[in-house]
PDB file of C-alpha atoms in Angstrom:
ATOM      1  CA  PRO A 774     -34.547  -7.831  11.548  1.00 86.00           C
ATOM      2  CA  GLN A 775     -31.774  -5.987  12.984  1.00 96.00           C
ATOM      3  CA  PHE A 776     -32.752  -2.246  11.373  1.00 97.00           C
ATOM      4  CA  TYR A 777     -29.679  -0.235  10.537  1.00 98.00           C
ATOM      5  CA  SER A 778     -32.028   2.307   9.265  1.00 98.00           C
ATOM      6  CA  GLY A 779     -35.970   2.759   9.014  1.00 98.00           C
ATOM      7  CA  LYS A 780     -39.099   5.491   8.026  1.00 98.00           C
ATOM      8  CA  PRO A 781     -42.716   4.796   8.860  1.00 98.00           C
ATOM      9  CA  PHE A 782     -45.242   6.227   5.529  1.00 97.00           C
ATOM     10  CA  PRO A 783     -47.139   9.010   5.422  1.00 97.00           C
ATOM     11  CA  GLY A 784     -49.864   8.625   8.514  1.00 97.00           C
ATOM     12  CA  GLY A 785     -47.820   6.083  10.129  1.00 97.00           C
ATOM     13  CA  ALA A 786     -49.701   2.677   9.496  1.00 96.00           C
ATOM     14  CA  SER A 787     -46.672   1.825   7.129  1.00 95.00           C
ATOM     15  CA  TYR A 788     -43.393   1.121   7.321  1.00 96.00           C
ATOM     16  CA  LEU A 789     -40.354   0.070   6.091  1.00 96.00           C
ATOM     17  CA  GLY A 790     -36.198  -0.140   6.947  1.00 97.00           C
ATOM     18  CA  GLY A 791     -33.308  -1.269   6.117  1.00 98.00           C
ATOM     19  CA  SER A 792     -31.751  -4.043   7.760  1.00 97.00           C
ATOM     20  CA  GLN A 793     -28.518  -6.277   8.612  1.00 97.00           C
ATOM     21  CA  ASP A 794     -28.304  -9.840   5.878  1.00 95.00           C
ATOM     22  CA  ASN A 795     -32.204  -8.935   5.214  1.00 93.00           C
ATOM     23  CA  GLY A 796     -32.354  -6.212   2.374  1.00 95.00           C
ATOM     24  CA  VAL A 797     -35.562  -3.993   3.234  1.00 96.00           C
ATOM     25  CA  PRO A 798     -39.017  -5.488   5.012  1.00 95.00           C
ATOM     26  CA  TYR A 799     -42.376  -3.348   4.477  1.00 95.00           C
ATOM     27  CA  GLY A 800     -44.986  -3.242   6.606  1.00 95.00           C
ATOM     28  CA  THR A 801     -48.106  -2.543   7.914  1.00 95.00           C
ATOM     29  CA  ASP A 802     -50.731  -2.561  11.052  1.00 94.00           C
ATOM     30  CA  THR A 803     -53.038  -4.398   9.678  1.00 94.00           C
ATOM     31  CA  GLY A 804     -50.501  -7.073   8.778  1.00 92.00           C
ATOM     32  CA  GLY A 805     -48.710  -8.004  11.760  1.00 89.00           C
ATOM     33  CA  LYS A 806     -45.161  -9.329  12.541  1.00 86.00           C
ATOM     34  CA  GLU A 807     -46.334 -12.179   9.527  1.00 89.00           C
ATOM     35  CA  GLY A 808     -47.330  -9.379   7.262  1.00 89.00           C
ATOM     36  CA  TRP A 809     -43.985  -8.499   6.545  1.00 92.00           C
ATOM     37  CA  LYS A 810     -42.136  -9.165   3.332  1.00 92.00           C
ATOM     38  CA  ASP A 811     -38.785  -7.984   1.771  1.00 92.00           C
ATOM     39  CA  ILE A 812     -39.187  -5.557  -1.283  1.00 94.00           C
ATOM     40  CA  LYS A 813     -35.419  -5.871  -1.715  1.00 94.00           C
ATOM     41  CA  GLY A 814     -32.473  -8.128  -0.712  1.00 92.00           C
ATOM     42  CA  GLY A 815     -29.335  -8.264   0.471  1.00 94.00           C
ATOM     43  CA  ASP A 816     -28.070  -5.775   3.263  1.00 97.00           C
ATOM     44  CA  GLY A 817     -30.259  -2.937   3.399  1.00 97.00           C
ATOM     45  CA  GLY A 818     -28.614   1.123   4.107  1.00 98.00           C
ATOM     46  CA  GLU A 819     -30.802   3.698   4.791  1.00 98.00           C
ATOM     47  CA  VAL A 820     -33.896   4.416   3.525  1.00 98.00           C
ATOM     48  CA  HIS A 821     -35.996   7.629   2.637  1.00 98.00           C
ATOM     49  CA  ILE A 822     -39.907   8.044   0.803  1.00 98.00           C
ATOM     50  CA  ASP A 823     -41.148  10.830  -1.481  1.00 98.00           C
ATOM     51  CA  PRO A 824     -43.565  13.164   0.957  1.00 97.00           C
ATOM     52  CA  ARG A 825     -45.916  14.072  -2.061  1.00 97.00           C
ATOM     53  CA  ASN A 826     -45.485  10.909  -3.743  1.00 97.00           C
ATOM     54  CA  PRO A 827     -44.936   7.686  -1.301  1.00 96.00           C
ATOM     55  CA  GLN A 828     -44.320   5.370  -4.171  1.00 95.00           C
ATOM     56  CA  VAL A 829     -41.201   6.913  -4.773  1.00 96.00           C
ATOM     57  CA  ILE A 830     -38.797   4.639  -2.467  1.00 97.00           C
ATOM     58  CA  PHE A 831     -34.738   5.246  -1.594  1.00 97.00           C
ATOM     59  CA  THR A 832     -32.649   2.874  -0.319  1.00 97.00           C
ATOM     60  CA  ALA A 833     -29.545   1.311  -0.406  1.00 97.00           C
ATOM     61  CA  ASN A 834     -27.547  -1.568  -0.113  1.00 97.00           C
ATOM     62  CA  THR A 835     -23.525  -1.335   1.261  1.00 98.00           C
ATOM     63  CA  ARG A 836     -20.978   1.346   0.365  1.00 98.00           C
ATOM     64  CA  LEU A 837     -22.220   3.880  -2.915  1.00 98.00           C
ATOM     65  CA  SER A 838     -25.368   1.862  -4.209  1.00 98.00           C
ATOM     66  CA  ILE A 839     -28.621   3.968  -3.880  1.00 98.00           C
ATOM     67  CA  GLN A 840     -31.698   2.924  -5.888  1.00 97.00           C
ATOM     68  CA  LYS A 841     -34.882   4.496  -6.564  1.00 97.00           C
ATOM     69  CA  ASN A 842     -38.101   1.971  -6.971  1.00 96.00           C
ATOM     70  CA  THR A 843     -41.407   4.069  -8.325  1.00 94.00           C
ATOM     71  CA  ALA A 844     -43.259   0.308  -8.908  1.00 91.00           C
ATOM     72  CA  TRP A 845     -46.162  -0.354  -6.540  1.00 84.00           C
ATOM     73  CA  PRO A 846     -46.226  -2.609  -4.710  1.00 81.00           C
ATOM     74  CA  PRO A 847     -42.729  -2.283  -4.794  1.00 80.00           C
ATOM     75  CA  THR A 848     -40.679  -5.552  -5.616  1.00 80.00           C
ATOM     76  CA  THR A 849     -36.837  -6.486  -5.426  1.00 82.00           C
ATOM     77  CA  ASN A 850     -37.204  -5.902  -9.262  1.00 84.00           C
ATOM     78  CA  ASP A 851     -37.755  -2.686  -9.251  1.00 88.00           C
ATOM     79  CA  TRP A 852     -34.995  -0.806  -8.726  1.00 95.00           C
ATOM     80  CA  ALA A 853     -32.953   1.885 -10.749  1.00 96.00           C
ATOM     81  CA  MET A 854     -29.191   2.559  -9.218  1.00 98.00           C
ATOM     82  CA  LYS A 855     -28.947   6.461  -8.740  1.00 98.00           C
ATOM     83  CA  ILE A 856     -25.240   7.548  -8.624  1.00 98.00           C
ATOM     84  CA  ASN A 857     -24.814   8.943 -11.825  1.00 98.00           C
ATOM     85  CA  GLY A 858     -21.798  11.746 -11.386  1.00 98.00           C
ATOM     86  CA  ILE A 859     -20.637  10.201  -8.123  1.00 98.00           C
ATOM     87  CA  THR A 860     -16.351   9.766  -8.439  1.00 98.00           C
ATOM     88  CA  GLU A 861     -15.337   8.469  -5.485  1.00 98.00           C
ATOM     89  CA  GLU A 862     -13.864   5.231  -4.747  1.00 98.00           C
ATOM     90  CA  SER A 863     -17.223   3.501  -3.202  1.00 98.00           C
ATOM     91  CA  THR A 864     -14.735   2.097  -0.696  1.00 98.00           C
ATOM     92  CA  ASN A 865     -14.597   5.366   0.700  1.00 98.00           C
ATOM     93  CA  PHE A 866     -17.822   5.086   1.502  1.00 98.00           C
ATOM     94  CA  GLY A 867     -18.731   3.229   4.944  1.00 98.00           C
ATOM     95  CA  PHE A 868     -20.296  -0.283   4.763  1.00 98.00           C
ATOM     96  CA  ILE A 869     -24.262   1.685   5.533  1.00 98.00           C
ATOM     97  CA  ALA A 870     -23.466   4.919   4.097  1.00 98.00           C
ATOM     98  CA  PRO A 871     -25.450   8.238   5.033  1.00 98.00           C
ATOM     99  CA  PHE A 872     -27.561   9.989   2.479  1.00 98.00           C
ATOM    100  CA  ILE A 873     -30.450  12.217   3.260  1.00 98.00           C
ATOM    101  CA  MET A 874     -33.562  13.566   1.166  1.00 98.00           C
ATOM    102  CA  ASP A 875     -34.221  16.873   1.943  1.00 98.00           C
ATOM    103  CA  TYR A 876     -37.953  16.926   3.299  1.00 97.00           C
ATOM    104  CA  ASN A 877     -38.659  20.120   1.926  1.00 97.00           C
ATOM    105  CA  LYS A 878     -37.954  19.996  -1.021  1.00 98.00           C
ATOM    106  CA  PRO A 879     -37.472  15.811  -1.703  1.00 98.00           C
ATOM    107  CA  ASP A 880     -35.321  16.005  -5.254  1.00 98.00           C
ATOM    108  CA  ILE A 881     -32.501  17.538  -3.099  1.00 98.00           C
ATOM    109  CA  LEU A 882     -30.449  14.562  -1.354  1.00 98.00           C
ATOM    110  CA  TYR A 883     -27.067  14.357  -0.305  1.00 99.00           C
ATOM    111  CA  THR A 884     -24.534  11.332   0.441  1.00 98.00           C
ATOM    112  CA  GLY A 885     -21.082  11.678   1.119  1.00 98.00           C
ATOM    113  CA  GLY A 886     -18.180   8.594   1.668  1.00 98.00           C
ATOM    114  CA  LYS A 887     -14.866  10.689   2.326  1.00 98.00           C
ATOM    115  CA  ASN A 888     -16.754  13.912   0.051  1.00 98.00           C
ATOM    116  CA  LEU A 889     -20.209  15.504   0.231  1.00 98.00           C
ATOM    117  CA  TRP A 890     -22.602  15.025  -2.702  1.00 98.00           C
ATOM    118  CA  ARG A 891     -25.498  16.306  -3.641  1.00 98.00           C
ATOM    119  CA  THR A 892     -28.493  16.409  -6.331  1.00 98.00           C
ATOM    120  CA  THR A 893     -31.043  17.845  -6.893  1.00 98.00           C
ATOM    121  CA  ASP A 894     -33.201  15.455  -9.299  1.00 98.00           C
ATOM    122  CA  GLN A 895     -33.350  12.961  -7.454  1.00 98.00           C
ATOM    123  CA  GLY A 896     -30.391  11.310  -8.565  1.00 98.00           C
ATOM    124  CA  ASP A 897     -30.409  11.213 -11.912  1.00 98.00           C
ATOM    125  CA  ASN A 898     -27.327  13.616 -11.369  1.00 98.00           C
ATOM    126  CA  TRP A 899     -24.706  14.280  -8.359  1.00 98.00           C
ATOM    127  CA  VAL A 900     -22.260  17.180  -8.342  1.00 98.00           C
ATOM    128  CA  GLN A 901     -19.429  17.305  -5.138  1.00 98.00           C
ATOM    129  CA  ALA A 902     -20.853  19.847  -2.892  1.00 98.00           C
ATOM    130  CA  ALA A 903     -17.770  21.181  -0.570  1.00 98.00           C
ATOM    131  CA  ASN A 904     -14.011  20.723  -1.126  1.00 96.00           C
ATOM    132  CA  THR A 905     -12.773  19.344   2.592  1.00 94.00           C
ATOM    133  CA  GLU A 906     -11.706  15.170   1.413  1.00 95.00           C
ATOM    134  CA  THR A 907     -12.426  13.740   5.334  1.00 97.00           C
ATOM    135  CA  GLN A 908      -9.682  11.970   6.684  1.00 96.00           C
ATOM    136  CA  THR A 909     -12.838   9.193   8.160  1.00 98.00           C
ATOM    137  CA  SER A 910     -15.744   8.162   5.842  1.00 98.00           C
ATOM    138  CA  ILE A 911     -18.807  10.859   6.636  1.00 98.00           C
ATOM    139  CA  THR A 912     -21.189   8.950   9.213  1.00 98.00           C
ATOM    140  CA  ALA A 913     -23.715  11.277   9.405  1.00 98.00           C
ATOM    141  CA  LEU A 914     -25.415  13.894   7.543  1.00 98.00           C
ATOM    142  CA  ALA A 915     -28.584  16.551   8.171  1.00 98.00           C
ATOM    143  CA  VAL A 916     -30.317  19.317   6.470  1.00 98.00           C
ATOM    144  CA  SER A 917     -31.627  22.388   8.428  1.00 98.00           C
ATOM    145  CA  ALA A 918     -35.266  23.275   8.259  1.00 97.00           C
ATOM    146  CA  ASP A 919     -34.555  25.906   5.893  1.00 97.00           C
ATOM    147  CA  SER A 920     -32.275  23.745   3.720  1.00 98.00           C
ATOM    148  CA  ASN A 921     -29.724  26.179   3.369  1.00 98.00           C
ATOM    149  CA  THR A 922     -27.349  24.056   5.874  1.00 98.00           C
ATOM    150  CA  VAL A 923     -25.931  20.638   5.924  1.00 98.00           C
ATOM    151  CA  ALA A 924     -23.729  18.656   8.537  1.00 98.00           C
ATOM    152  CA  PHE A 925     -22.273  15.679   8.260  1.00 98.00           C
ATOM    153  CA  GLY A 926     -19.911  13.801  11.182  1.00 98.00           C
ATOM    154  CA  THR A 927     -17.229  11.155  10.774  1.00 98.00           C
ATOM    155  CA  GLN A 928     -16.802   8.047  11.943  1.00 98.00           C
ATOM    156  CA  GLY A 929     -13.003  10.360  13.210  1.00 98.00           C
ATOM    157  CA  GLY A 930     -15.434  12.410  15.355  1.00 98.00           C
ATOM    158  CA  VAL A 931     -15.097  15.647  13.213  1.00 98.00           C
ATOM    159  CA  ALA A 932     -18.358  17.462  12.422  1.00 98.00           C
ATOM    160  CA  TYR A 933     -18.469  20.096   9.229  1.00 98.00           C
ATOM    161  CA  VAL A 934     -21.419  22.759   8.397  1.00 98.00           C
ATOM    162  CA  VAL A 935     -21.907  23.765   4.959  1.00 98.00           C
ATOM    163  CA  ASN A 936     -23.533  26.845   4.440  1.00 98.00           C
ATOM    164  CA  ASN A 937     -25.578  27.723   0.594  1.00 98.00           C
ATOM    165  CA  ALA A 938     -25.574  24.137   0.316  1.00 98.00           C
ATOM    166  CA  GLN A 939     -28.092  24.092  -2.491  1.00 98.00           C
ATOM    167  CA  THR A 940     -25.659  25.705  -4.616  1.00 98.00           C
ATOM    168  CA  SER A 941     -22.295  24.909  -3.367  1.00 98.00           C
ATOM    169  CA  THR A 942     -19.601  23.296  -5.293  1.00 98.00           C
ATOM    170  CA  ALA A 943     -16.775  20.945  -5.088  1.00 98.00           C
ATOM    171  CA  SER A 944     -14.469  24.619  -4.088  1.00 98.00           C
ATOM    172  CA  THR A 945     -16.980  25.308  -1.122  1.00 98.00           C
ATOM    173  CA  SER A 946     -15.102  25.619   1.638  1.00 97.00           C
ATOM    174  CA  PRO A 947     -17.261  24.656   4.918  1.00 98.00           C
ATOM    175  CA  SER A 948     -17.758  27.400   7.477  1.00 97.00           C
ATOM    176  CA  ALA A 949     -17.081  24.668  10.371  1.00 97.00           C
ATOM    177  CA  SER A 950     -15.142  22.123  11.518  1.00 97.00           C
ATOM    178  CA  ALA A 951     -14.608  20.651  14.637  1.00 98.00           C
ATOM    179  CA  GLN A 952     -13.446  18.070  16.979  1.00 98.00           C
ATOM    180  CA  VAL A 953     -16.709  16.561  18.560  1.00 98.00           C
ATOM    181  CA  ALA A 954     -15.561  13.321  20.206  1.00 97.00           C
ATOM    182  CA  ASN A 955     -12.800  10.705  19.378  1.00 97.00           C
ATOM    183  CA  GLY A 956     -15.675   8.495  18.449  1.00 97.00           C
ATOM    184  CA  TYR A 957     -17.409   7.553  15.548  1.00 98.00           C
ATOM    185  CA  ILE A 958     -19.981  10.514  14.788  1.00 98.00           C
ATOM    186  CA  SER A 959     -23.747   8.127  14.499  1.00 98.00           C
ATOM    187  CA  SER A 960     -25.642  11.111  14.002  1.00 98.00           C
ATOM    188  CA  VAL A 961     -26.092  14.940  13.799  1.00 98.00           C
ATOM    189  CA  THR A 962     -29.259  17.277  13.945  1.00 98.00           C
ATOM    190  CA  PHE A 963     -30.758  20.250  13.578  1.00 98.00           C
ATOM    191  CA  ASP A 964     -32.505  21.958  15.644  1.00 98.00           C
ATOM    192  CA  PRO A 965     -36.067  21.990  13.448  1.00 98.00           C
ATOM    193  CA  THR A 966     -36.678  25.980  15.335  1.00 97.00           C
ATOM    194  CA  ASN A 967     -33.260  27.039  15.025  1.00 97.00           C
ATOM    195  CA  ALA A 968     -30.856  26.112  12.301  1.00 97.00           C
ATOM    196  CA  ASN A 969     -27.419  27.612  14.857  1.00 98.00           C
ATOM    197  CA  THR A 970     -28.232  24.836  17.105  1.00 98.00           C
ATOM    198  CA  LEU A 971     -26.620  21.183  15.825  1.00 98.00           C
ATOM    199  CA  TYR A 972     -26.524  18.008  17.470  1.00 98.00           C
ATOM    200  CA  ALA A 973     -24.339  15.271  17.255  1.00 98.00           C
ATOM    201  CA  THR A 974     -24.538  11.355  19.050  1.00 98.00           C
ATOM    202  CA  VAL A 975     -21.503   9.346  19.283  1.00 98.00           C
ATOM    203  CA  SER A 976     -21.697   5.317  19.617  1.00 98.00           C
ATOM    204  CA  THR A 977     -17.848   4.725  20.651  1.00 98.00           C
ATOM    205  CA  PHE A 978     -17.512   3.384  24.141  1.00 98.00           C
ATOM    206  CA  GLY A 979     -15.759   5.700  26.867  1.00 98.00           C
ATOM    207  CA  GLN A 980     -16.892   9.263  25.237  1.00 97.00           C
ATOM    208  CA  LYS A 981     -18.976  11.246  25.944  1.00 98.00           C
ATOM    209  CA  HIS A 982     -22.509  10.424  23.539  1.00 98.00           C
ATOM    210  CA  LEU A 983     -25.028  13.477  23.212  1.00 98.00           C
ATOM    211  CA  TRP A 984     -22.582  17.280  22.167  1.00 98.00           C
ATOM    212  CA  LYS A 985     -24.711  20.333  21.328  1.00 98.00           C
ATOM    213  CA  SER A 986     -23.245  23.599  19.645  1.00 98.00           C
ATOM    214  CA  THR A 987     -24.985  26.704  19.361  1.00 98.00           C
ATOM    215  CA  ASN A 988     -22.793  28.628  16.563  1.00 98.00           C
ATOM    216  CA  GLN A 989     -23.202  25.804  13.792  1.00 97.00           C
ATOM    217  CA  GLY A 990     -21.119  23.515  14.517  1.00 98.00           C
ATOM    218  CA  GLN A 991     -17.617  26.131  15.768  1.00 98.00           C
ATOM    219  CA  SER A 992     -18.241  24.831  19.213  1.00 98.00           C
ATOM    220  CA  TRP A 993     -19.558  22.025  20.993  1.00 98.00           C
ATOM    221  CA  THR A 994     -20.075  21.346  24.554  1.00 98.00           C
ATOM    222  CA  SER A 995     -21.800  17.417  26.117  1.00 98.00           C
ATOM    223  CA  LEU A 996     -25.368  17.048  27.685  1.00 98.00           C
ATOM    224  CA  ASP A 997     -24.819  13.538  28.744  1.00 98.00           C
ATOM    225  CA  GLY A 998     -25.294  14.975  32.445  1.00 96.00           C
ATOM    226  CA  SER A 999     -23.581  13.335  35.442  1.00 93.00           C
ATOM    227  CA  GLY A1000     -24.521  11.040  38.570  1.00 94.00           C
ATOM    228  CA  GLY A1001     -28.293   8.883  38.815  1.00 93.00           C
ATOM    229  CA  SER A1002     -29.595  11.385  35.593  1.00 96.00           C
ATOM    230  CA  ALA A1003     -27.202  10.506  32.774  1.00 98.00           C
ATOM    231  CA  LEU A1004     -26.722   8.899  30.117  1.00 98.00           C
ATOM    232  CA  PRO A1005     -25.334   5.722  30.421  1.00 97.00           C
ATOM    233  CA  ASP A1006     -21.259   4.899  28.657  1.00 98.00           C
ATOM    234  CA  VAL A1007     -23.202   2.953  25.629  1.00 98.00           C
ATOM    235  CA  PRO A1008     -23.245   3.594  22.368  1.00 98.00           C
ATOM    236  CA  ALA A1009     -25.848   6.570  21.427  1.00 98.00           C
ATOM    237  CA  HIS A1010     -27.147   5.854  17.999  1.00 98.00           C
ATOM    238  CA  ASP A1011     -29.956   8.640  16.781  1.00 98.00           C
ATOM    239  CA  LEU A1012     -31.455  12.164  18.647  1.00 99.00           C
ATOM    240  CA  PHE A1013     -35.106  13.183  17.999  1.00 98.00           C
ATOM    241  CA  ILE A1014     -36.253  16.409  18.991  1.00 98.00           C
ATOM    242  CA  ASP A1015     -39.729  17.171  19.557  1.00 98.00           C
ATOM    243  CA  PRO A1016     -40.765  19.909  17.310  1.00 97.00           C
ATOM    244  CA  GLY A1017     -43.681  21.216  19.454  1.00 96.00           C
ATOM    245  CA  ASN A1018     -40.914  21.647  22.793  1.00 98.00           C
ATOM    246  CA  THR A1019     -37.469  21.599  21.469  1.00 98.00           C
ATOM    247  CA  GLN A1020     -36.243  21.070  25.310  1.00 98.00           C
ATOM    248  CA  ARG A1021     -37.786  17.424  25.062  1.00 98.00           C
ATOM    249  CA  LEU A1022     -34.515  14.718  23.284  1.00 98.00           C
ATOM    250  CA  PHE A1023     -35.191  11.811  22.547  1.00 98.00           C
ATOM    251  CA  VAL A1024     -32.182   9.316  22.020  1.00 98.00           C
ATOM    252  CA  GLY A1025     -31.823   5.842  20.608  1.00 98.00           C
ATOM    253  CA  THR A1026     -28.707   3.856  22.410  1.00 98.00           C
ATOM    254  CA  ASP A1027     -28.145   0.444  22.599  1.00 98.00           C
ATOM    255  CA  LEU A1028     -29.865  -0.246  26.219  1.00 97.00           C
ATOM    256  CA  GLY A1029     -33.296   1.571  24.282  1.00 97.00           C
ATOM    257  CA  ILE A1030     -34.796   5.478  24.541  1.00 98.00           C
ATOM    258  CA  TYR A1031     -33.498   7.726  26.923  1.00 98.00           C
ATOM    259  CA  VAL A1032     -35.815  10.910  27.013  1.00 98.00           C
ATOM    260  CA  SER A1033     -34.578  14.226  28.741  1.00 98.00           C
ATOM    261  CA  THR A1034     -37.715  17.246  29.386  1.00 98.00           C
ATOM    262  CA  ASP A1035     -34.733  20.130  30.231  1.00 98.00           C
ATOM    263  CA  GLY A1036     -32.884  20.204  26.656  1.00 98.00           C
ATOM    264  CA  GLY A1037     -30.449  17.343  28.097  1.00 98.00           C
ATOM    265  CA  GLY A1038     -29.815  18.007  31.828  1.00 97.00           C
ATOM    266  CA  THR A1039     -31.185  15.201  33.069  1.00 97.00           C
ATOM    267  CA  TRP A1040     -31.757  11.896  31.696  1.00 98.00           C
ATOM    268  CA  ALA A1041     -34.504   9.774  32.129  1.00 96.00           C
ATOM    269  CA  HIS A1042     -34.366   5.760  30.968  1.00 96.00           C
ATOM    270  CA  GLU A1043     -37.443   5.030  28.890  1.00 93.00           C
ATOM    271  CA  ALA A1044     -38.447   1.578  30.384  1.00 84.00           C
ATOM    272  CA  GLY A1045     -42.516   1.596  29.527  1.00 82.00           C
ATOM    273  CA  GLN A1046     -43.259   0.915  25.840  1.00 80.00           C
ATOM    274  CA  VAL A1047     -39.558   0.485  24.751  1.00 86.00           C
ATOM    275  CA  ALA A1048     -37.632  -2.767  25.565  1.00 88.00           C
ATOM    276  CA  ASN A1049     -33.927  -2.060  26.212  1.00 93.00           C
ATOM    277  CA  VAL A1050     -32.519  -2.994  23.195  1.00 95.00           C
ATOM    278  CA  VAL A1051     -30.178  -1.312  20.869  1.00 97.00           C
ATOM    279  CA  THR A1052     -32.109   1.221  18.535  1.00 98.00           C
ATOM    280  CA  GLU A1053     -30.603   2.717  15.610  1.00 98.00           C
ATOM    281  CA  ARG A1054     -32.518   4.753  14.393  1.00 98.00           C
ATOM    282  CA  LEU A1055     -35.924   7.348  15.542  1.00 98.00           C
ATOM    283  CA  GLU A1056     -38.404   8.704  13.382  1.00 98.00           C
ATOM    284  CA  TYR A1057     -41.382  11.000  13.746  1.00 98.00           C
ATOM    285  CA  ASP A1058     -44.398  11.039  11.217  1.00 97.00           C
ATOM    286  CA  SER A1059     -45.883  14.369  11.469  1.00 96.00           C
ATOM    287  CA  GLN A1060     -49.476  12.911  10.431  1.00 96.00           C
ATOM    288  CA  SER A1061     -49.990  10.924  13.655  1.00 96.00           C
ATOM    289  CA  GLY A1062     -48.353  12.081  16.033  1.00 96.00           C
ATOM    290  CA  ASN A1063     -46.473   8.730  16.652  1.00 96.00           C
ATOM    291  CA  LEU A1064     -42.274   8.551  17.176  1.00 97.00           C
ATOM    292  CA  PHE A1065     -40.834   5.029  15.404  1.00 96.00           C
ATOM    293  CA  ALA A1066     -38.965   3.015  17.051  1.00 96.00           C
ATOM    294  CA  PHE A1067     -36.042   1.034  14.513  1.00 97.00           C
ATOM    295  CA  THR A1068     -33.996  -1.423  16.438  1.00 97.00           C
ATOM    296  CA  HIS A1069     -30.952  -3.685  15.771  1.00 96.00           C
ATOM    297  CA  GLY A1070     -32.940  -7.041  16.886  1.00 88.00           C
ATOM    298  CA  ARG A1071     -35.937  -8.187  18.571  1.00 81.00           C
TER     299      ARG A1071
END
């Protein structure tokens, strides 16, 4: 499949992801390549798994279509729509619209079209969580490790930060708003040990592709590097920060994975275990210590 997103189940022995035209495939280590099965049809979007009960799964199709499944094993018939309270037009949401779960508080999820929305009851009810209507659709979301701050990026290259995100309302203004690049922000990621530090990847050619802010999004600095140890000018899609060593960064790009061990000063192409293929999503399983790459093809 051509994955847009993915997530390992706790322990890392099984996984699922949203894929182009092929719904949500589910696979296991023991099943091998012939053991994958579709648990949802259509275009598959973002996926999330409740860490308290991995039988609770969230996914979406295109635009505003967040759904929940509590059946096990899941089938294509067991999905319930979870968008009550979102009054924004579905056309404001990206084709594969972002939504995230706060994995420290899994009842809380966020999504965005041109506005930021929050649920505190796993999608039964949503409320608007900021007063900014962005000029272009929200394309990326992140929640800080302390659950207090949410960041989001847009198709037009602007990043926003909202503090007190668990209780923010439609009248809450973002604490920061800044133009990161003249391109599509494909991901935003908080440093797992410091909520003031935020990263953004950009998937537009001709732009710098990895940016860092140390003041919660008020200003940004490129980490692409230069010369032979720089990131190439190809779309960057996702970033993983090693929680045990936050100077160790992994970036998923159109040419596979690039790794830095000095906080983005220099980069090396991971040409061993991972193919040179579009890498849309990097997901870490803390139980197994494995980093999973979900690729768009191959």
